[in-house]
CSV table of C-alpha atoms and ligand atoms in Angstrom, one decimal:
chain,number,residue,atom,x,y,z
A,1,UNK,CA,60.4,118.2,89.9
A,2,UNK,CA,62.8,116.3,92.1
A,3,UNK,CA,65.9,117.9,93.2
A,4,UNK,CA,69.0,117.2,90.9
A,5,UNK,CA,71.5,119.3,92.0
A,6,UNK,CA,73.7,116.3,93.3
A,7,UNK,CA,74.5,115.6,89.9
A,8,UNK,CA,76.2,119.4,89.5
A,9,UNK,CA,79.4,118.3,91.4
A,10,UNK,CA,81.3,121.6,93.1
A,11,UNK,CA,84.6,123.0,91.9
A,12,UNK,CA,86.8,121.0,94.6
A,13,UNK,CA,89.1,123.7,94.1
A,14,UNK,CA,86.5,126.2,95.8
A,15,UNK,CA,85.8,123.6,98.4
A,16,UNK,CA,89.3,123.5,99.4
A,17,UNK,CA,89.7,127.0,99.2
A,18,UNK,CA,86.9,127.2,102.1
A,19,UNK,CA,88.7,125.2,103.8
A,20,UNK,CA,85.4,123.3,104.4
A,21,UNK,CA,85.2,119.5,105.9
A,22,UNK,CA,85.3,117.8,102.6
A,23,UNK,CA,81.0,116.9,102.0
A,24,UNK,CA,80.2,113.3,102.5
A,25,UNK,CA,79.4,112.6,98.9
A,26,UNK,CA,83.8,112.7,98.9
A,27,UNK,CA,84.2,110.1,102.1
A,28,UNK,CA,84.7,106.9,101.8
A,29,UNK,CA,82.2,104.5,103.1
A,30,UNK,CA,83.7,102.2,106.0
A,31,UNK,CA,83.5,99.2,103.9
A,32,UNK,CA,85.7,100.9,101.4
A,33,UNK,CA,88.4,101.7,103.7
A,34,UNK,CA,88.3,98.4,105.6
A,35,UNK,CA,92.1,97.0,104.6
A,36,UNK,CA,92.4,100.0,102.8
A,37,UNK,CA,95.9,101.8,103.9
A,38,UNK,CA,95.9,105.1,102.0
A,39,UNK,CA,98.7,105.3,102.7
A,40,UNK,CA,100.3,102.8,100.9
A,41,UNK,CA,104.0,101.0,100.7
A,42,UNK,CA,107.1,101.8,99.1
A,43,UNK,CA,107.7,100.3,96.2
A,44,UNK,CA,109.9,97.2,97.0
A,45,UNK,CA,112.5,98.4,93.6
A,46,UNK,CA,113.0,101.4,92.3
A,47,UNK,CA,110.3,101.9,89.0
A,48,UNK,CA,111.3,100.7,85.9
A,49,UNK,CA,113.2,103.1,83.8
A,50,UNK,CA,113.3,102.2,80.3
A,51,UNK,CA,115.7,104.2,77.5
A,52,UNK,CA,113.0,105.0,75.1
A,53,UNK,CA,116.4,106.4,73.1
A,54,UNK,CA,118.0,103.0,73.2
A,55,UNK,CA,115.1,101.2,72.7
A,56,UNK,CA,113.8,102.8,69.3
A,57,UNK,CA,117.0,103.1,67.6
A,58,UNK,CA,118.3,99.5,68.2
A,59,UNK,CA,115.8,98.0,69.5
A,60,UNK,CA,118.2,96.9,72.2
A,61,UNK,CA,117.3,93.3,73.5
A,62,UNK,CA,118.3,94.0,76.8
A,63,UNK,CA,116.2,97.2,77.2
A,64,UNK,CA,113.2,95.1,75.5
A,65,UNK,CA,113.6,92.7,77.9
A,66,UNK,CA,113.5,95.2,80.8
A,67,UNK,CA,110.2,96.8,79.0
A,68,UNK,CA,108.0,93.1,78.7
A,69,UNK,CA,109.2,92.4,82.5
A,70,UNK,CA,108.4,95.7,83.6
A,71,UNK,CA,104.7,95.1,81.8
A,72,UNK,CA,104.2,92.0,83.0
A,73,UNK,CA,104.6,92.8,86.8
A,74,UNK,CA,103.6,96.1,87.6
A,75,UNK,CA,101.8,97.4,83.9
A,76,UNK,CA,103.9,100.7,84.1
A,77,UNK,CA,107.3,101.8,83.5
A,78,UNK,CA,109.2,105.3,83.6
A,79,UNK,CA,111.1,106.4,80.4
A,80,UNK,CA,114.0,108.8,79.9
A,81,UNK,CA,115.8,109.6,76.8
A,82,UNK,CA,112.5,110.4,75.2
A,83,UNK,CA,113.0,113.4,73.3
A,84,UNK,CA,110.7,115.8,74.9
A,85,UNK,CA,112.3,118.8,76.0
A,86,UNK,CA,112.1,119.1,80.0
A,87,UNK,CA,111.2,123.1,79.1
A,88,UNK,CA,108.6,121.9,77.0
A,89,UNK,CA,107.4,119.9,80.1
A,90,UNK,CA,107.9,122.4,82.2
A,91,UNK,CA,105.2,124.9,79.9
A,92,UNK,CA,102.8,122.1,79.9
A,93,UNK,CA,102.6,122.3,83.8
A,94,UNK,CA,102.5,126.4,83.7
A,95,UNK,CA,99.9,126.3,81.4
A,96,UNK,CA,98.3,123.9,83.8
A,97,UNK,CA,98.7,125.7,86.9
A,98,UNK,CA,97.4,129.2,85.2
A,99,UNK,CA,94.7,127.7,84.0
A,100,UNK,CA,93.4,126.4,87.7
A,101,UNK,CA,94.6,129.8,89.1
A,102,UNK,CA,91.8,131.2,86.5
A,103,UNK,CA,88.5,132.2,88.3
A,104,UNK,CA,85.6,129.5,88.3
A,105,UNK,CA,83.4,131.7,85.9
A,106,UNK,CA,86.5,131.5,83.3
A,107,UNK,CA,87.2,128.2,83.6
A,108,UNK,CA,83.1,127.0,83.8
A,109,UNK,CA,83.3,128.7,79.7
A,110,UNK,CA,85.0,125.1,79.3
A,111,UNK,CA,82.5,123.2,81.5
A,112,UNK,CA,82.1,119.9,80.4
A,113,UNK,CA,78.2,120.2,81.6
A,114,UNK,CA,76.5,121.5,78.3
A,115,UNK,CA,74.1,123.9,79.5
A,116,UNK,CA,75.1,123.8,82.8
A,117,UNK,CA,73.6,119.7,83.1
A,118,UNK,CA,74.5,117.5,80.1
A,119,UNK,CA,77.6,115.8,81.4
A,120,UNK,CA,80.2,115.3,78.2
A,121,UNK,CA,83.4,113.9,78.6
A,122,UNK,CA,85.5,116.9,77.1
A,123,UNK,CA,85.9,120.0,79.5
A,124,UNK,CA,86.5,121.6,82.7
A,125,UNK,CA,84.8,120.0,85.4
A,126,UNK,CA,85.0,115.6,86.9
A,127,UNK,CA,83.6,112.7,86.6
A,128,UNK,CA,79.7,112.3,85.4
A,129,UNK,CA,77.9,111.9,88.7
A,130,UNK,CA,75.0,109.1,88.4
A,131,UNK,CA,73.9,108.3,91.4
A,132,UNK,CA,73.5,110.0,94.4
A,133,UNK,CA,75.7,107.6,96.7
A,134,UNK,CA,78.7,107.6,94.2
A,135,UNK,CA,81.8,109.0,95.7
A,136,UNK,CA,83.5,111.8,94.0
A,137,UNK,CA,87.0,112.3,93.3
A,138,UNK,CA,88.9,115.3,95.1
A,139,UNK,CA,90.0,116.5,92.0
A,140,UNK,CA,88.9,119.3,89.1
A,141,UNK,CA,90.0,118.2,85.0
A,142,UNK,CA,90.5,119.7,82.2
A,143,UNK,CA,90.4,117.0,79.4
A,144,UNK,CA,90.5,117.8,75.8
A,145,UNK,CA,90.5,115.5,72.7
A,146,UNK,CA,93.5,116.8,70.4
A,147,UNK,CA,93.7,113.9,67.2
A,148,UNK,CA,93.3,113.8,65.1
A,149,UNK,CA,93.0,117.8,64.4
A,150,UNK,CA,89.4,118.0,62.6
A,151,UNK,CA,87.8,116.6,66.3
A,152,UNK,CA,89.2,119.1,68.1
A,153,UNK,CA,86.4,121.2,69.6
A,154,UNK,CA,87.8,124.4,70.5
A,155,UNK,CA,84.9,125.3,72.8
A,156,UNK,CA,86.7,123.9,75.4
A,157,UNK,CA,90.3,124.6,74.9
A,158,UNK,CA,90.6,127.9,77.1
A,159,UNK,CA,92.3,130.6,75.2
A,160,UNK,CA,96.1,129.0,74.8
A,161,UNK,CA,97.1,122.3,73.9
A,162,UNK,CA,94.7,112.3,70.9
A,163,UNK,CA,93.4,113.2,74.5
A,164,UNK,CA,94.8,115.3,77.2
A,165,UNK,CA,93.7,115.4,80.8
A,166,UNK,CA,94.5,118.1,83.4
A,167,UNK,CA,94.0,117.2,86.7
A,168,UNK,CA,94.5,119.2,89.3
A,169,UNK,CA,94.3,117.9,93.2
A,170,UNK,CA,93.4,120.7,95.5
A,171,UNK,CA,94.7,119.9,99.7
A,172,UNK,CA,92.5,118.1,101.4
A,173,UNK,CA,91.2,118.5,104.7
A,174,UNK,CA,90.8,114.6,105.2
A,175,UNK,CA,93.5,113.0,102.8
A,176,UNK,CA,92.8,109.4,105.4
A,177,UNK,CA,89.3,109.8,103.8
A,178,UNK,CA,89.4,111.1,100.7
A,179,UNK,CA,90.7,110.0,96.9
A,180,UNK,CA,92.1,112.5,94.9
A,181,UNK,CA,91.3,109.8,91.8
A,182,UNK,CA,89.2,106.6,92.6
A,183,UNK,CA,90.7,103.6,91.6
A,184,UNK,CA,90.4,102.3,87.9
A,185,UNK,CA,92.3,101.3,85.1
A,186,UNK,CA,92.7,103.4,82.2
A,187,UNK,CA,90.4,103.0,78.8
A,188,UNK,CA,92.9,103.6,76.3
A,189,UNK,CA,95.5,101.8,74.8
A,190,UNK,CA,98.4,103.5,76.8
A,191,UNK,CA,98.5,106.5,79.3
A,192,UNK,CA,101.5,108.9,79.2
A,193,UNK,CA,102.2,110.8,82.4
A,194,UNK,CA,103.7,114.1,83.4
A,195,UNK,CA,103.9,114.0,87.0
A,196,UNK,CA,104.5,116.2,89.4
A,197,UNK,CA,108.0,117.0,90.1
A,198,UNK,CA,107.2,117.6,93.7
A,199,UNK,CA,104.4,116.1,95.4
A,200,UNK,CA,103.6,112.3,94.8
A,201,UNK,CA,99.6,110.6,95.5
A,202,UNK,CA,100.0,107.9,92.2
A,203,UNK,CA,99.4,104.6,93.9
A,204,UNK,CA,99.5,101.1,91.8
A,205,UNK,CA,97.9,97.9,93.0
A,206,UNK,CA,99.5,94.9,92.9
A,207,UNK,CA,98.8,91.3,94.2
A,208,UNK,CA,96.6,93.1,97.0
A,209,UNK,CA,99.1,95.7,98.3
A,210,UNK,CA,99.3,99.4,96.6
A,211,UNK,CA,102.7,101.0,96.1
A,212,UNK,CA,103.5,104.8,96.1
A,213,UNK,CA,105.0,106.1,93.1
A,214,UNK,CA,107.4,108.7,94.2
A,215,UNK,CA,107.1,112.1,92.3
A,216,UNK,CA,108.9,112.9,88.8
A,217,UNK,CA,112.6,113.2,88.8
A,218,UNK,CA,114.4,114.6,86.0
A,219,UNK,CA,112.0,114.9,83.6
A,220,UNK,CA,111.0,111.5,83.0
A,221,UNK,CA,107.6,110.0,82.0
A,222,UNK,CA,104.8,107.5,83.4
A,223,UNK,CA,103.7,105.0,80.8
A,224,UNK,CA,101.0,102.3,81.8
A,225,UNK,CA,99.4,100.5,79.5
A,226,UNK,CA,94.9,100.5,79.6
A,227,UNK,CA,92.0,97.9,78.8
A,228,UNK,CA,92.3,98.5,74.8
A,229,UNK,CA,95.9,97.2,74.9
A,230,UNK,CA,95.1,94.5,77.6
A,231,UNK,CA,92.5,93.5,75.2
A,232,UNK,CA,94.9,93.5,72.2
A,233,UNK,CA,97.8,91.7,73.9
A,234,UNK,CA,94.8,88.6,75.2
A,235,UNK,CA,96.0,89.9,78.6
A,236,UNK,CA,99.7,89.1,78.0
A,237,UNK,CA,99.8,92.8,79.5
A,238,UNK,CA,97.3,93.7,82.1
A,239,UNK,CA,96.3,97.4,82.4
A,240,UNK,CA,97.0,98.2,86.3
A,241,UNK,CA,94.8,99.8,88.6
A,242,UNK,CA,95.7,102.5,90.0
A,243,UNK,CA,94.2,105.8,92.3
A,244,UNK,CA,95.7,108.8,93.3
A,245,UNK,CA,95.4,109.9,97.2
A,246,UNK,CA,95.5,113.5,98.8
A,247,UNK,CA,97.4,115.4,100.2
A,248,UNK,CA,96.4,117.8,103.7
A,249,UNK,CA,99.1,120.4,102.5
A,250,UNK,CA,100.1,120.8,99.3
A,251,UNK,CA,98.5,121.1,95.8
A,252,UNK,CA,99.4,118.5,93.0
A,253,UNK,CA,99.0,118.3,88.8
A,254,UNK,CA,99.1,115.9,86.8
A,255,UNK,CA,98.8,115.6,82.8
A,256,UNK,CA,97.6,112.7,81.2
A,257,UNK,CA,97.7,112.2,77.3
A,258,UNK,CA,95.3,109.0,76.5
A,259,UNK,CA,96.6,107.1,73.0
A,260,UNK,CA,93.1,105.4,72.4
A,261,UNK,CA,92.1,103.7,69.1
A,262,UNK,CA,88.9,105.0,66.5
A,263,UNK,CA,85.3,105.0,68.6
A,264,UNK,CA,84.2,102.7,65.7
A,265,UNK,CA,87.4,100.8,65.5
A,266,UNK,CA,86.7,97.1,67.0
A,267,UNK,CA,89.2,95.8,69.4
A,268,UNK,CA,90.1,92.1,70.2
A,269,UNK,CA,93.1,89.9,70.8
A,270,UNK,CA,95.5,90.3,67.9
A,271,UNK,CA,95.3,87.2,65.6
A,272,UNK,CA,99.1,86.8,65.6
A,273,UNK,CA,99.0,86.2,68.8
A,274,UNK,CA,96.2,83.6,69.2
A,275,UNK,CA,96.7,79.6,68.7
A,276,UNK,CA,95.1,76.7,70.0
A,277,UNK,CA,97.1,77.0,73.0
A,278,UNK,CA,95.9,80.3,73.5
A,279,UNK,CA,92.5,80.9,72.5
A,280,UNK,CA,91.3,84.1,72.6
A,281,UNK,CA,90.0,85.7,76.1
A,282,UNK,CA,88.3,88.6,74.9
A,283,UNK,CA,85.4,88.8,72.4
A,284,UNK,CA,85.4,91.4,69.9
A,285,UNK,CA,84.2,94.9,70.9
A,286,UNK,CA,83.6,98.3,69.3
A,287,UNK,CA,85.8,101.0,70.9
A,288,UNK,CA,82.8,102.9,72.3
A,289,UNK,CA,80.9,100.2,73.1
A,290,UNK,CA,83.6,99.4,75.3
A,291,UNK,CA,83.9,103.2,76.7
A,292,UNK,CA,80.5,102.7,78.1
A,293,UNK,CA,80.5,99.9,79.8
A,294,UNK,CA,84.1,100.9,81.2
A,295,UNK,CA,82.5,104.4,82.8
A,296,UNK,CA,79.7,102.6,84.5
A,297,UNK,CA,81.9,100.0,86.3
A,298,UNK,CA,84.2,102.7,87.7
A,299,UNK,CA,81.7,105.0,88.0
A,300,UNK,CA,80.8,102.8,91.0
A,301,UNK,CA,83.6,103.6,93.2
A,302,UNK,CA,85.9,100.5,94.2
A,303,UNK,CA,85.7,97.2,92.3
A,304,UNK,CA,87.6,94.6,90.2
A,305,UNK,CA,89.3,95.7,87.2
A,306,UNK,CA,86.8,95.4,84.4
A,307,UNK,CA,89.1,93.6,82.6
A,308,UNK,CA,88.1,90.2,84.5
A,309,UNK,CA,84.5,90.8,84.0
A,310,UNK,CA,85.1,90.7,80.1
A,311,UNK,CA,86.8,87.5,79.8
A,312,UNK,CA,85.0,84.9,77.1
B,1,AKG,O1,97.5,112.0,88.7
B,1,AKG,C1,98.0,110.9,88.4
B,1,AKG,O2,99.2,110.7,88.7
B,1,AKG,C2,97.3,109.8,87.7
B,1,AKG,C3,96.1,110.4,86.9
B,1,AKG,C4,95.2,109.3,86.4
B,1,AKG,O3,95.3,108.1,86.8
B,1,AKG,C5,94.3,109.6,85.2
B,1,AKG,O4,94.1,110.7,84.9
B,1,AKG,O5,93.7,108.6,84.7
B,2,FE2,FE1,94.4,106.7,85.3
């Protein structure tokens, strides 16, 4: 039988922690690099910080106003005033970094690789590796589904929290050749993020050039809005792609919680919004449907957003 073993990707933790040259399936190929400054530039304004406070108890038109322009230009905002308790957020990332410090043969209990090959997208592990040439991201996850209650598999909750995603970015030995997160745009309808208050690698394209967002302050959160609600607002919103570099020194986490709609649910442009004017962009979809074709375009590495491949 033909060697499979490419498809079990390594802990990158481990990898990092034997300091080894990162393996070539993590390098970028020169094509992908070519104009590529991992480095990126500093974002020309500071992000957009919306008052979620202010916002939901007045709906205050100035702050609504700040929210559609922040949407329309760069797809993500920053929100303060939103309630959750910055010790809360602080236990999140604790319970994050102890469960990374765990060794691999606790954490693989939660492998999202049934039997040790049957990639599933809950669990401990990364992406689902389909061909031998894809590049992988320097990163290890932890995702788990947690609405509604009855779909939450407990198999792979270690022992202690819609969808959450750990990741956790290891150093890297080559951060000029190597993606912590390749770049994509997110499935669901919006993406809330609990950054790290310390080290930044969040990068957002836009009109060619991609911007570095600079690590948490104060507690706030990361919003960006994904495909589902790009496809819902007839792409009065667009979901933003975005990729996460590496860093040769320091460790980073990051928590994503994924506000999706129903795998059966079918999603199109909201009739309120369509007129002869503006016909509709999108066809109609079922969620999962959707899902699929969404992994196999990123699962290819760089590309354009899928979005623009959907369009009627
Ligand atoms: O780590 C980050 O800041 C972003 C993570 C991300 O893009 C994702 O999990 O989809
Ligand atoms: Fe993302």
């Amino acid at each position: 039988m033909a060697d499979e073993s490419w498809r079990l990707p390594n802990s990158v933790q481990q990898l990092a922690a034997n300091m080894q040259e990162p393996p070539s399936q993590y390098l970028l190929r020169e094509q992908e690099l070519l104009g590529a400054n991992l480095a990126g530039a500093e974002m020309p304004e500071p992000v957009p910080t919306i008052d979620l406070g202010l916002l939901s108890a007045s709906n205050d038109p100035e702050e609504a106003a700040k929210l559609r322009s922040a949407l329309q230009t760069w797809g993500f905002f920053q929100v303060s005033n939103h309630g959750m308790e910055a010790s809360m957020m602080d236990s999140v990332f604790t319970a994050s970094r102890e469960f990374f410090q765990l060794p691999l043969e606790e954490k693989k209990k939660c492998s999202n690789l049934i039997d040790g090959k049957h990639f599933q997208v809950e669990g401990y592990g990364n992406d689902q590796v389909r061909t031998q040439d894809q590049r992988l991201d320097w990163s290890d996850r932890l995702h788990l589904r947690v609405e509604p209650e009855g779909g939450r598999n407990l198999d792979h909750w270690p022992t202690h929290p819609k969808s959450f995603r750990f990741n956790h970015f290891p150093p890297c030995p080559r951060p000029d050749l190597v993606l912590g997160i390749k770049p994509h745009a997110d499935f669901p309808a919006l993406t809330v993020l609990l950054m790290d208050n310390d080290v930044a690698g969040l990068q957002y394209l836009r009109d060619g050039t991609w911007y570095n967002v600079p690590a948490a302050c104060d507690h706030t959160l990361l919003i960006n809005i994904g495909l589902t609600m790009e496809i819902m607002t007839n792409g009065i919103f667009t979901g933003p792609m975005h990729r996460v570099v590496t860093n040769a020194d320091k460790e980073r986490i990051s928590v994503a919680m994924f506000y999706g709609v129903d795998p059966e649910q079918e999603i199109g442009p909201m009739a309120h919004l369509l007129s002869e004017e503006q016909p509709a962009q999108y066809r109609k979809m079922k969620a999962k449907d959707l899902l699929v074709l969404h992994h196999e375009h990123y699962a290819g590495g760089r590309g354009p957003r899928i979005a623009d491949t959907l369009k009627i």
